[in-house]
PDB file of C-alpha atoms in Angstrom:
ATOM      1  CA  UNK C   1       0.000   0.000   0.000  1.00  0.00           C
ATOM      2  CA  UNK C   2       3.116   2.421   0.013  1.00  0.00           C
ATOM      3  CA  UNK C   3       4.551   1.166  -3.107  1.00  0.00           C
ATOM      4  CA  UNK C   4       3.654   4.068  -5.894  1.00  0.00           C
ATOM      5  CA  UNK C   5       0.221   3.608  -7.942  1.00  0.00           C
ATOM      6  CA  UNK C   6      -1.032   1.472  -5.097  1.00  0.00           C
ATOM      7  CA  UNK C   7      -4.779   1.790  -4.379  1.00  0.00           C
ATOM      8  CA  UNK C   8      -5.501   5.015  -1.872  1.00  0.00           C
ATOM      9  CA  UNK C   9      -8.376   6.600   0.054  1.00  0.00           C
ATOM     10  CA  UNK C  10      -8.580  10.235   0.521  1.00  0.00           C
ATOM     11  CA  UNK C  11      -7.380  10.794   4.087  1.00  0.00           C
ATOM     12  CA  UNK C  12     -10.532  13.417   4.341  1.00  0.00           C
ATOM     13  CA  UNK C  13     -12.868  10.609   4.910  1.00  0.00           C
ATOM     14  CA  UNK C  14     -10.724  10.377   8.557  1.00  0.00           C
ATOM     15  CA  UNK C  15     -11.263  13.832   9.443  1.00  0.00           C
ATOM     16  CA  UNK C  16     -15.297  13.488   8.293  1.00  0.00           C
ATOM     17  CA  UNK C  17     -16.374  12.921  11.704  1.00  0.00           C
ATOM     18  CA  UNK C  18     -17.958   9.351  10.209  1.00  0.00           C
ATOM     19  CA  UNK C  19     -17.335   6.163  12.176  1.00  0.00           C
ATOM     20  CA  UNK C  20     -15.051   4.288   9.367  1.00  0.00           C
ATOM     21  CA  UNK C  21     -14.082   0.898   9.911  1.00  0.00           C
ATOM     22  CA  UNK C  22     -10.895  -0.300   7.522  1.00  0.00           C
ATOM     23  CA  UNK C  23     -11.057  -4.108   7.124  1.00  0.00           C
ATOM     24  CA  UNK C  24      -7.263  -5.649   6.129  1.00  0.00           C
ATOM     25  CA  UNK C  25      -5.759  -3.685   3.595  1.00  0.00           C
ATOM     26  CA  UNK C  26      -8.279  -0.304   4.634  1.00  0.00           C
ATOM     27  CA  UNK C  27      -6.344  -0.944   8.416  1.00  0.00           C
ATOM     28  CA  UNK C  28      -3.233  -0.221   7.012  1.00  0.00           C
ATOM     29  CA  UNK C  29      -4.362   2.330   4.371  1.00  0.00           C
ATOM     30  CA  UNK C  30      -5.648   4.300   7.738  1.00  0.00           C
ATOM     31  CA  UNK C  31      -2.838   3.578   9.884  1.00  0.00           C
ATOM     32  CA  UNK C  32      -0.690   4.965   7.145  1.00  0.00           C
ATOM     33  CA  UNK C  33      -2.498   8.099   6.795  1.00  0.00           C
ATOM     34  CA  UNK C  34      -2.919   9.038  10.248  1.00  0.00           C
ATOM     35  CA  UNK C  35       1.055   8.802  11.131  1.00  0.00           C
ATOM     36  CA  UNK C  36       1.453   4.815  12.024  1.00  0.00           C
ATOM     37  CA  UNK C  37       3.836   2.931  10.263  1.00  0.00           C
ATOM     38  CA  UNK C  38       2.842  -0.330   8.204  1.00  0.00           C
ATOM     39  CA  UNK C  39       6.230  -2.648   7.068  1.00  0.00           C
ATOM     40  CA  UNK C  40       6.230  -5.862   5.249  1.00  0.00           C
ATOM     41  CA  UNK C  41       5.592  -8.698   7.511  1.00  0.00           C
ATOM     42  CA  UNK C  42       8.477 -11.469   7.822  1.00  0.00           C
ATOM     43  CA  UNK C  43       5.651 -13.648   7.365  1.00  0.00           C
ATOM     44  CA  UNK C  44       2.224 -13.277   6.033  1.00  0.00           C
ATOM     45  CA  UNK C  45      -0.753 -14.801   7.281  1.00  0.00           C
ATOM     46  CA  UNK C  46      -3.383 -16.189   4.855  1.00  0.00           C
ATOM     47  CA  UNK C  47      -6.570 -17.953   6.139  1.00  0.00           C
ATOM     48  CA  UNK C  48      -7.208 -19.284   9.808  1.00  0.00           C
ATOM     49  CA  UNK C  49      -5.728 -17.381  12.395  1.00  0.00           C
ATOM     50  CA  UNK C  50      -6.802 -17.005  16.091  1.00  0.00           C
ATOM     51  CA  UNK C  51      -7.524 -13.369  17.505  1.00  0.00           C
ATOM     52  CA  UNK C  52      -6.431 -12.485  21.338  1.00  0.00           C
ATOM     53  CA  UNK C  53      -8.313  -9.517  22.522  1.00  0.00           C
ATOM     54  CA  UNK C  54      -6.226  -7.402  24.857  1.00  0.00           C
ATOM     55  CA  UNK C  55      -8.776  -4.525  25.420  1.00  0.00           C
ATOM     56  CA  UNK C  56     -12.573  -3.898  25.344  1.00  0.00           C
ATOM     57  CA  UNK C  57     -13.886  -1.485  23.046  1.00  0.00           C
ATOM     58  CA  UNK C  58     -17.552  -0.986  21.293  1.00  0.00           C
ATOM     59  CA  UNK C  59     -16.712  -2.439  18.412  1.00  0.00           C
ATOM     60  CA  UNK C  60     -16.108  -6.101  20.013  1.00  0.00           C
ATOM     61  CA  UNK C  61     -18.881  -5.948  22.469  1.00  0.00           C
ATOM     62  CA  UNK C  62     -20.270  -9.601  23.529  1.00  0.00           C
ATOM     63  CA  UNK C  63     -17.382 -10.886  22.034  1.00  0.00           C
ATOM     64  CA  UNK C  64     -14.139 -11.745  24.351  1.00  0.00           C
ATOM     65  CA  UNK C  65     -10.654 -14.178  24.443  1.00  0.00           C
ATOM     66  CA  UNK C  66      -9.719 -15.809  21.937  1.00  0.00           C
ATOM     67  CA  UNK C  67     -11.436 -16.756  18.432  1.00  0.00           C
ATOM     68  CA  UNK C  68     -10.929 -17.552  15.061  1.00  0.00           C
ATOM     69  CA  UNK C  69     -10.349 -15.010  12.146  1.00  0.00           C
ATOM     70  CA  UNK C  70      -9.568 -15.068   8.681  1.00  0.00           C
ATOM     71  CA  UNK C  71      -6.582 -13.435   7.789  1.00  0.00           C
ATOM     72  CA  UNK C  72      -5.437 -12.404   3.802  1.00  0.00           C
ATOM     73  CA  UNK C  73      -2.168 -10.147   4.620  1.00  0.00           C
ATOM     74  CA  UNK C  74       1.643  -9.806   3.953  1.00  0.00           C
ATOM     75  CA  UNK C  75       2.218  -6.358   4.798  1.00  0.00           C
ATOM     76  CA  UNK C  76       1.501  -5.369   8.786  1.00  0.00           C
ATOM     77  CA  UNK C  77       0.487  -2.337  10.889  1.00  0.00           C
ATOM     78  CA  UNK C  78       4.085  -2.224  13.435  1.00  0.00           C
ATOM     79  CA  UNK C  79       2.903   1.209  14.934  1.00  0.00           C
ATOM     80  CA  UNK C  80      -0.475   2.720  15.498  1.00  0.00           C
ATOM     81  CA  UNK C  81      -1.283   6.064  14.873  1.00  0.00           C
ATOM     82  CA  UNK C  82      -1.277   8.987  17.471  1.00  0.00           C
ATOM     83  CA  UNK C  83      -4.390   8.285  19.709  1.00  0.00           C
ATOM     84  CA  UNK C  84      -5.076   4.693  18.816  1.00  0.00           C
ATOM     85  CA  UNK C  85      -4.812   1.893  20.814  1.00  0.00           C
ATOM     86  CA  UNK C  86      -3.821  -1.621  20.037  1.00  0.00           C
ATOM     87  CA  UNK C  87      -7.031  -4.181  20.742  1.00  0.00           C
ATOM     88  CA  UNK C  88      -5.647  -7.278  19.755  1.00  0.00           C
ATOM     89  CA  UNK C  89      -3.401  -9.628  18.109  1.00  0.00           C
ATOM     90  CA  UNK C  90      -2.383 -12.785  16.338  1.00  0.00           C
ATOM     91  CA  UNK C  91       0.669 -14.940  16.652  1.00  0.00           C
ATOM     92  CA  UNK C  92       2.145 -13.219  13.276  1.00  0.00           C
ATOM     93  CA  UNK C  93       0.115  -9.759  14.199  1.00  0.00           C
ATOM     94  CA  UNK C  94       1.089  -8.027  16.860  1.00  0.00           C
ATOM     95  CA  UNK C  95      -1.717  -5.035  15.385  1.00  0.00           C
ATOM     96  CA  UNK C  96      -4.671  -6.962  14.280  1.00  0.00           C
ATOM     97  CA  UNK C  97      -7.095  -4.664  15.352  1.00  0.00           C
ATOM     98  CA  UNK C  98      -6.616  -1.074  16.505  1.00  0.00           C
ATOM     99  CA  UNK C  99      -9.043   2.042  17.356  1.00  0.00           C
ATOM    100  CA  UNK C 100      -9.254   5.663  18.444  1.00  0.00           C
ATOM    101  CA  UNK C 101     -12.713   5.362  20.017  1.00  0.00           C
ATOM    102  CA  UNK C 102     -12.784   8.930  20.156  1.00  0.00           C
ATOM    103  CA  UNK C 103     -12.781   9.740  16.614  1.00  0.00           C
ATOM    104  CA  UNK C 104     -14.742   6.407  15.622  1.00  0.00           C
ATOM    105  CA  UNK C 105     -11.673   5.105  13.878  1.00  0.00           C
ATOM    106  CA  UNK C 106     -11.251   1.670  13.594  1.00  0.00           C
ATOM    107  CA  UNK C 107      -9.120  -1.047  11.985  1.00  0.00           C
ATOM    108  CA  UNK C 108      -9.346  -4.779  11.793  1.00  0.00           C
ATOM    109  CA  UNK C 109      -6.464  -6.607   9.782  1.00  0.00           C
ATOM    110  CA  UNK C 110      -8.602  -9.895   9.478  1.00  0.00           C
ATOM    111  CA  UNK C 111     -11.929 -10.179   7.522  1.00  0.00           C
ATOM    112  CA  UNK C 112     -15.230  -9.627   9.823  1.00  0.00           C
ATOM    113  CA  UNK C 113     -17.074 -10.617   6.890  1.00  0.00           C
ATOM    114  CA  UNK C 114     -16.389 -14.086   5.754  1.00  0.00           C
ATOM    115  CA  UNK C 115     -18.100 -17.046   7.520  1.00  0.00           C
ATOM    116  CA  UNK C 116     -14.701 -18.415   8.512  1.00  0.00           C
ATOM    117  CA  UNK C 117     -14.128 -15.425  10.801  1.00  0.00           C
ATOM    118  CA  UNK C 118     -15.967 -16.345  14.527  1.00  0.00           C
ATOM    119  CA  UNK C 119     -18.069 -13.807  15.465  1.00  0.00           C
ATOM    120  CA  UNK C 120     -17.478 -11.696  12.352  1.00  0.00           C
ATOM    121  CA  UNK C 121     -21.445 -10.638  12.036  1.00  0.00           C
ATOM    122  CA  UNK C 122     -21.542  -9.610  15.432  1.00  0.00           C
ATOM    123  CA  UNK C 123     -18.279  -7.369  14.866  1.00  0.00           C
ATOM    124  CA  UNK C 124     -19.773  -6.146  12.015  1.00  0.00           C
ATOM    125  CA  UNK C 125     -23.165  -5.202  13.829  1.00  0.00           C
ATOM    126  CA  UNK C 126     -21.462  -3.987  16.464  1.00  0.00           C
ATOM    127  CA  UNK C 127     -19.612  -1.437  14.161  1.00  0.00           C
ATOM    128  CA  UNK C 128     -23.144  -0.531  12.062  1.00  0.00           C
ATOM    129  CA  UNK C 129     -25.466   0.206  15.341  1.00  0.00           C
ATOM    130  CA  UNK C 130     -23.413   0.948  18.167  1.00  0.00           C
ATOM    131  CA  UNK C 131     -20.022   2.617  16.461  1.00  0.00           C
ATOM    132  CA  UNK C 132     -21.782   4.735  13.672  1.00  0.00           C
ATOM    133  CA  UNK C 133     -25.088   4.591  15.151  1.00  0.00           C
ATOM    134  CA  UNK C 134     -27.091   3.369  12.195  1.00  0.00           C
ATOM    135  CA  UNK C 135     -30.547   2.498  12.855  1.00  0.00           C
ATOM    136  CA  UNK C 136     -32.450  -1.489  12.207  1.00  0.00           C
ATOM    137  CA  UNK C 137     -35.582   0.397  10.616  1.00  0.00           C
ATOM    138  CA  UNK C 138     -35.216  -1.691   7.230  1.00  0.00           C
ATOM    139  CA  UNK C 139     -37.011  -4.822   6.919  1.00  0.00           C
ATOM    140  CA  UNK C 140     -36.873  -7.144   3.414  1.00  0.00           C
ATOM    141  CA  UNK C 141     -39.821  -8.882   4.247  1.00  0.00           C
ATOM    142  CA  UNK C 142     -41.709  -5.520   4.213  1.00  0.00           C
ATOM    143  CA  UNK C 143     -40.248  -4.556   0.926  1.00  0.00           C
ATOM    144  CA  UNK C 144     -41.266  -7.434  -0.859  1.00  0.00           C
ATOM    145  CA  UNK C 145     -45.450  -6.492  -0.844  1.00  0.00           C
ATOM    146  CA  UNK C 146     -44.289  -2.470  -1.938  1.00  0.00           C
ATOM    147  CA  UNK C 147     -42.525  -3.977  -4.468  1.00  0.00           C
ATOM    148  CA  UNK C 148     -45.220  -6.429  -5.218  1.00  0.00           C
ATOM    149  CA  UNK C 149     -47.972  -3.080  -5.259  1.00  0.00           C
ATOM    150  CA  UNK C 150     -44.830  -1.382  -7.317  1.00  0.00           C
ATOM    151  CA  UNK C 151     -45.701  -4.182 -10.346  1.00  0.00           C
ATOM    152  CA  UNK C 152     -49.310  -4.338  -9.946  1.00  0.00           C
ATOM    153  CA  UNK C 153     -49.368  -0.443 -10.461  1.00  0.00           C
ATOM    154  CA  UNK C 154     -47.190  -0.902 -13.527  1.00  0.00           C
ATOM    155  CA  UNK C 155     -48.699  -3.872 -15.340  1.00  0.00           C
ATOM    156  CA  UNK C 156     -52.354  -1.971 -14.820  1.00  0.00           C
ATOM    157  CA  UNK C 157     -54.900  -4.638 -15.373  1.00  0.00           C
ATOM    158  CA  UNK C 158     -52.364  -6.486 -17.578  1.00  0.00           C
ATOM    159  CA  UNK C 159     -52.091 -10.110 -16.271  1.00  0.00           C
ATOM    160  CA  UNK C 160     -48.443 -10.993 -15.144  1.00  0.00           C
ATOM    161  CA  UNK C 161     -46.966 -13.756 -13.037  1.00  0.00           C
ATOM    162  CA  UNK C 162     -45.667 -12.843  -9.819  1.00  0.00           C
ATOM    163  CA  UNK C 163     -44.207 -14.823  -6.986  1.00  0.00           C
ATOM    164  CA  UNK C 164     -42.282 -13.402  -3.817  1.00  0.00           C
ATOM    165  CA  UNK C 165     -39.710 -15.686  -3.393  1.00  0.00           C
ATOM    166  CA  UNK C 166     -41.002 -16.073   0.295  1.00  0.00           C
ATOM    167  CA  UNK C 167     -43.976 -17.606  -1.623  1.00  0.00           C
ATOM    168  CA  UNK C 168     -41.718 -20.014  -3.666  1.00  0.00           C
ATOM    169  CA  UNK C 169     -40.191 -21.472  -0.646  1.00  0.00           C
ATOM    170  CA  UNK C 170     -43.740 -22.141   0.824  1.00  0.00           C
ATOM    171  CA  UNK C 171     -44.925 -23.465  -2.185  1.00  0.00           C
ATOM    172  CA  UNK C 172     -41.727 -25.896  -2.922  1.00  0.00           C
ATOM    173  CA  UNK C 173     -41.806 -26.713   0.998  1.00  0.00           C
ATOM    174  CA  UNK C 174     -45.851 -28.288   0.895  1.00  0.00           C
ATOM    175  CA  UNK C 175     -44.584 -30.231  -2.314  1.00  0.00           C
ATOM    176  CA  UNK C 176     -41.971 -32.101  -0.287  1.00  0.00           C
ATOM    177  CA  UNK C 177     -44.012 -32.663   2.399  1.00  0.00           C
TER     178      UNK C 177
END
Protein backbone atom coordinates (compact mmCIF):
# COMPACT_ATOMS: atom_id res chain seq x y z
CA UNK A 1 0.00 0.00 0.00
CA UNK A 2 3.12 2.42 0.01
CA UNK A 3 4.55 1.17 -3.11
CA UNK A 4 3.65 4.07 -5.89
CA UNK A 5 0.22 3.61 -7.94
CA UNK A 6 -1.03 1.47 -5.10
CA UNK A 7 -4.78 1.79 -4.38
CA UNK A 8 -5.50 5.01 -1.87
CA UNK A 9 -8.38 6.60 0.05
CA UNK A 10 -8.58 10.24 0.52
CA UNK A 11 -7.38 10.79 4.09
CA UNK A 12 -10.53 13.42 4.34
CA UNK A 13 -12.87 10.61 4.91
CA UNK A 14 -10.72 10.38 8.56
CA UNK A 15 -11.26 13.83 9.44
CA UNK A 16 -15.30 13.49 8.29
CA UNK A 17 -16.37 12.92 11.70
CA UNK A 18 -17.96 9.35 10.21
CA UNK A 19 -17.33 6.16 12.18
CA UNK A 20 -15.05 4.29 9.37
CA UNK A 21 -14.08 0.90 9.91
CA UNK A 22 -10.90 -0.30 7.52
CA UNK A 23 -11.06 -4.11 7.12
CA UNK A 24 -7.26 -5.65 6.13
CA UNK A 25 -5.76 -3.68 3.60
CA UNK A 26 -8.28 -0.30 4.63
CA UNK A 27 -6.34 -0.94 8.42
CA UNK A 28 -3.23 -0.22 7.01
CA UNK A 29 -4.36 2.33 4.37
CA UNK A 30 -5.65 4.30 7.74
CA UNK A 31 -2.84 3.58 9.88
CA UNK A 32 -0.69 4.96 7.15
CA UNK A 33 -2.50 8.10 6.80
CA UNK A 34 -2.92 9.04 10.25
CA UNK A 35 1.05 8.80 11.13
CA UNK A 36 1.45 4.81 12.02
CA UNK A 37 3.84 2.93 10.26
CA UNK A 38 2.84 -0.33 8.20
CA UNK A 39 6.23 -2.65 7.07
CA UNK A 40 6.23 -5.86 5.25
CA UNK A 41 5.59 -8.70 7.51
CA UNK A 42 8.48 -11.47 7.82
CA UNK A 43 5.65 -13.65 7.37
CA UNK A 44 2.22 -13.28 6.03
CA UNK A 45 -0.75 -14.80 7.28
CA UNK A 46 -3.38 -16.19 4.85
CA UNK A 47 -6.57 -17.95 6.14
CA UNK A 48 -7.21 -19.28 9.81
CA UNK A 49 -5.73 -17.38 12.39
CA UNK A 50 -6.80 -17.00 16.09
CA UNK A 51 -7.52 -13.37 17.50
CA UNK A 52 -6.43 -12.48 21.34
CA UNK A 53 -8.31 -9.52 22.52
CA UNK A 54 -6.23 -7.40 24.86
CA UNK A 55 -8.78 -4.53 25.42
CA UNK A 56 -12.57 -3.90 25.34
CA UNK A 57 -13.89 -1.48 23.05
CA UNK A 58 -17.55 -0.99 21.29
CA UNK A 59 -16.71 -2.44 18.41
CA UNK A 60 -16.11 -6.10 20.01
CA UNK A 61 -18.88 -5.95 22.47
CA UNK A 62 -20.27 -9.60 23.53
CA UNK A 63 -17.38 -10.89 22.03
CA UNK A 64 -14.14 -11.75 24.35
CA UNK A 65 -10.65 -14.18 24.44
CA UNK A 66 -9.72 -15.81 21.94
CA UNK A 67 -11.44 -16.76 18.43
CA UNK A 68 -10.93 -17.55 15.06
CA UNK A 69 -10.35 -15.01 12.15
CA UNK A 70 -9.57 -15.07 8.68
CA UNK A 71 -6.58 -13.43 7.79
CA UNK A 72 -5.44 -12.40 3.80
CA UNK A 73 -2.17 -10.15 4.62
CA UNK A 74 1.64 -9.81 3.95
CA UNK A 75 2.22 -6.36 4.80
CA UNK A 76 1.50 -5.37 8.79
CA UNK A 77 0.49 -2.34 10.89
CA UNK A 78 4.09 -2.22 13.44
CA UNK A 79 2.90 1.21 14.93
CA UNK A 80 -0.47 2.72 15.50
CA UNK A 81 -1.28 6.06 14.87
CA UNK A 82 -1.28 8.99 17.47
CA UNK A 83 -4.39 8.28 19.71
CA UNK A 84 -5.08 4.69 18.82
CA UNK A 85 -4.81 1.89 20.81
CA UNK A 86 -3.82 -1.62 20.04
CA UNK A 87 -7.03 -4.18 20.74
CA UNK A 88 -5.65 -7.28 19.76
CA UNK A 89 -3.40 -9.63 18.11
CA UNK A 90 -2.38 -12.78 16.34
CA UNK A 91 0.67 -14.94 16.65
CA UNK A 92 2.15 -13.22 13.28
CA UNK A 93 0.11 -9.76 14.20
CA UNK A 94 1.09 -8.03 16.86
CA UNK A 95 -1.72 -5.03 15.39
CA UNK A 96 -4.67 -6.96 14.28
CA UNK A 97 -7.09 -4.66 15.35
CA UNK A 98 -6.62 -1.07 16.50
CA UNK A 99 -9.04 2.04 17.36
CA UNK A 100 -9.25 5.66 18.44
CA UNK A 101 -12.71 5.36 20.02
CA UNK A 102 -12.78 8.93 20.16
CA UNK A 103 -12.78 9.74 16.61
CA UNK A 104 -14.74 6.41 15.62
CA UNK A 105 -11.67 5.11 13.88
CA UNK A 106 -11.25 1.67 13.59
CA UNK A 107 -9.12 -1.05 11.99
CA UNK A 108 -9.35 -4.78 11.79
CA UNK A 109 -6.46 -6.61 9.78
CA UNK A 110 -8.60 -9.89 9.48
CA UNK A 111 -11.93 -10.18 7.52
CA UNK A 112 -15.23 -9.63 9.82
CA UNK A 113 -17.07 -10.62 6.89
CA UNK A 114 -16.39 -14.09 5.75
CA UNK A 115 -18.10 -17.05 7.52
CA UNK A 116 -14.70 -18.42 8.51
CA UNK A 117 -14.13 -15.43 10.80
CA UNK A 118 -15.97 -16.35 14.53
CA UNK A 119 -18.07 -13.81 15.46
CA UNK A 120 -17.48 -11.70 12.35
CA UNK A 121 -21.44 -10.64 12.04
CA UNK A 122 -21.54 -9.61 15.43
CA UNK A 123 -18.28 -7.37 14.87
CA UNK A 124 -19.77 -6.15 12.01
CA UNK A 125 -23.16 -5.20 13.83
CA UNK A 126 -21.46 -3.99 16.46
CA UNK A 127 -19.61 -1.44 14.16
CA UNK A 128 -23.14 -0.53 12.06
CA UNK A 129 -25.47 0.21 15.34
CA UNK A 130 -23.41 0.95 18.17
CA UNK A 131 -20.02 2.62 16.46
CA UNK A 132 -21.78 4.73 13.67
CA UNK A 133 -25.09 4.59 15.15
CA UNK A 134 -27.09 3.37 12.20
CA UNK A 135 -30.55 2.50 12.85
CA UNK A 136 -32.45 -1.49 12.21
CA UNK A 137 -35.58 0.40 10.62
CA UNK A 138 -35.22 -1.69 7.23
CA UNK A 139 -37.01 -4.82 6.92
CA UNK A 140 -36.87 -7.14 3.41
CA UNK A 141 -39.82 -8.88 4.25
CA UNK A 142 -41.71 -5.52 4.21
CA UNK A 143 -40.25 -4.56 0.93
CA UNK A 144 -41.27 -7.43 -0.86
CA UNK A 145 -45.45 -6.49 -0.84
CA UNK A 146 -44.29 -2.47 -1.94
CA UNK A 147 -42.53 -3.98 -4.47
CA UNK A 148 -45.22 -6.43 -5.22
CA UNK A 149 -47.97 -3.08 -5.26
CA UNK A 150 -44.83 -1.38 -7.32
CA UNK A 151 -45.70 -4.18 -10.35
CA UNK A 152 -49.31 -4.34 -9.95
CA UNK A 153 -49.37 -0.44 -10.46
CA UNK A 154 -47.19 -0.90 -13.53
CA UNK A 155 -48.70 -3.87 -15.34
CA UNK A 156 -52.35 -1.97 -14.82
CA UNK A 157 -54.90 -4.64 -15.37
CA UNK A 158 -52.36 -6.49 -17.58
CA UNK A 159 -52.09 -10.11 -16.27
CA UNK A 160 -48.44 -10.99 -15.14
CA UNK A 161 -46.97 -13.76 -13.04
CA UNK A 162 -45.67 -12.84 -9.82
CA UNK A 163 -44.21 -14.82 -6.99
CA UNK A 164 -42.28 -13.40 -3.82
CA UNK A 165 -39.71 -15.69 -3.39
CA UNK A 166 -41.00 -16.07 0.30
CA UNK A 167 -43.98 -17.61 -1.62
CA UNK A 168 -41.72 -20.01 -3.67
CA UNK A 169 -40.19 -21.47 -0.65
CA UNK A 170 -43.74 -22.14 0.82
CA UNK A 171 -44.93 -23.46 -2.18
CA UNK A 172 -41.73 -25.90 -2.92
CA UNK A 173 -41.81 -26.71 1.00
CA UNK A 174 -45.85 -28.29 0.90
CA UNK A 175 -44.58 -30.23 -2.31
CA UNK A 176 -41.97 -32.10 -0.29
CA UNK A 177 -44.01 -32.66 2.40
Amino acid sequence: MYEDGSPQVDPAIFKLGAAVLGICYGQQLMAWHLGGEVRKGQRGEYGLAWLELSAAAPLFEGVSGRFSIWMSHRDTVTAVPPGFAVLGQTETCAIAAMADPARRLYGVQFHPEVVHTEHGMEILSNFLFGVAGCEKDWNPRAQALRIEQEIREAAAGRNVFFSSPAALIRRSLSRCA
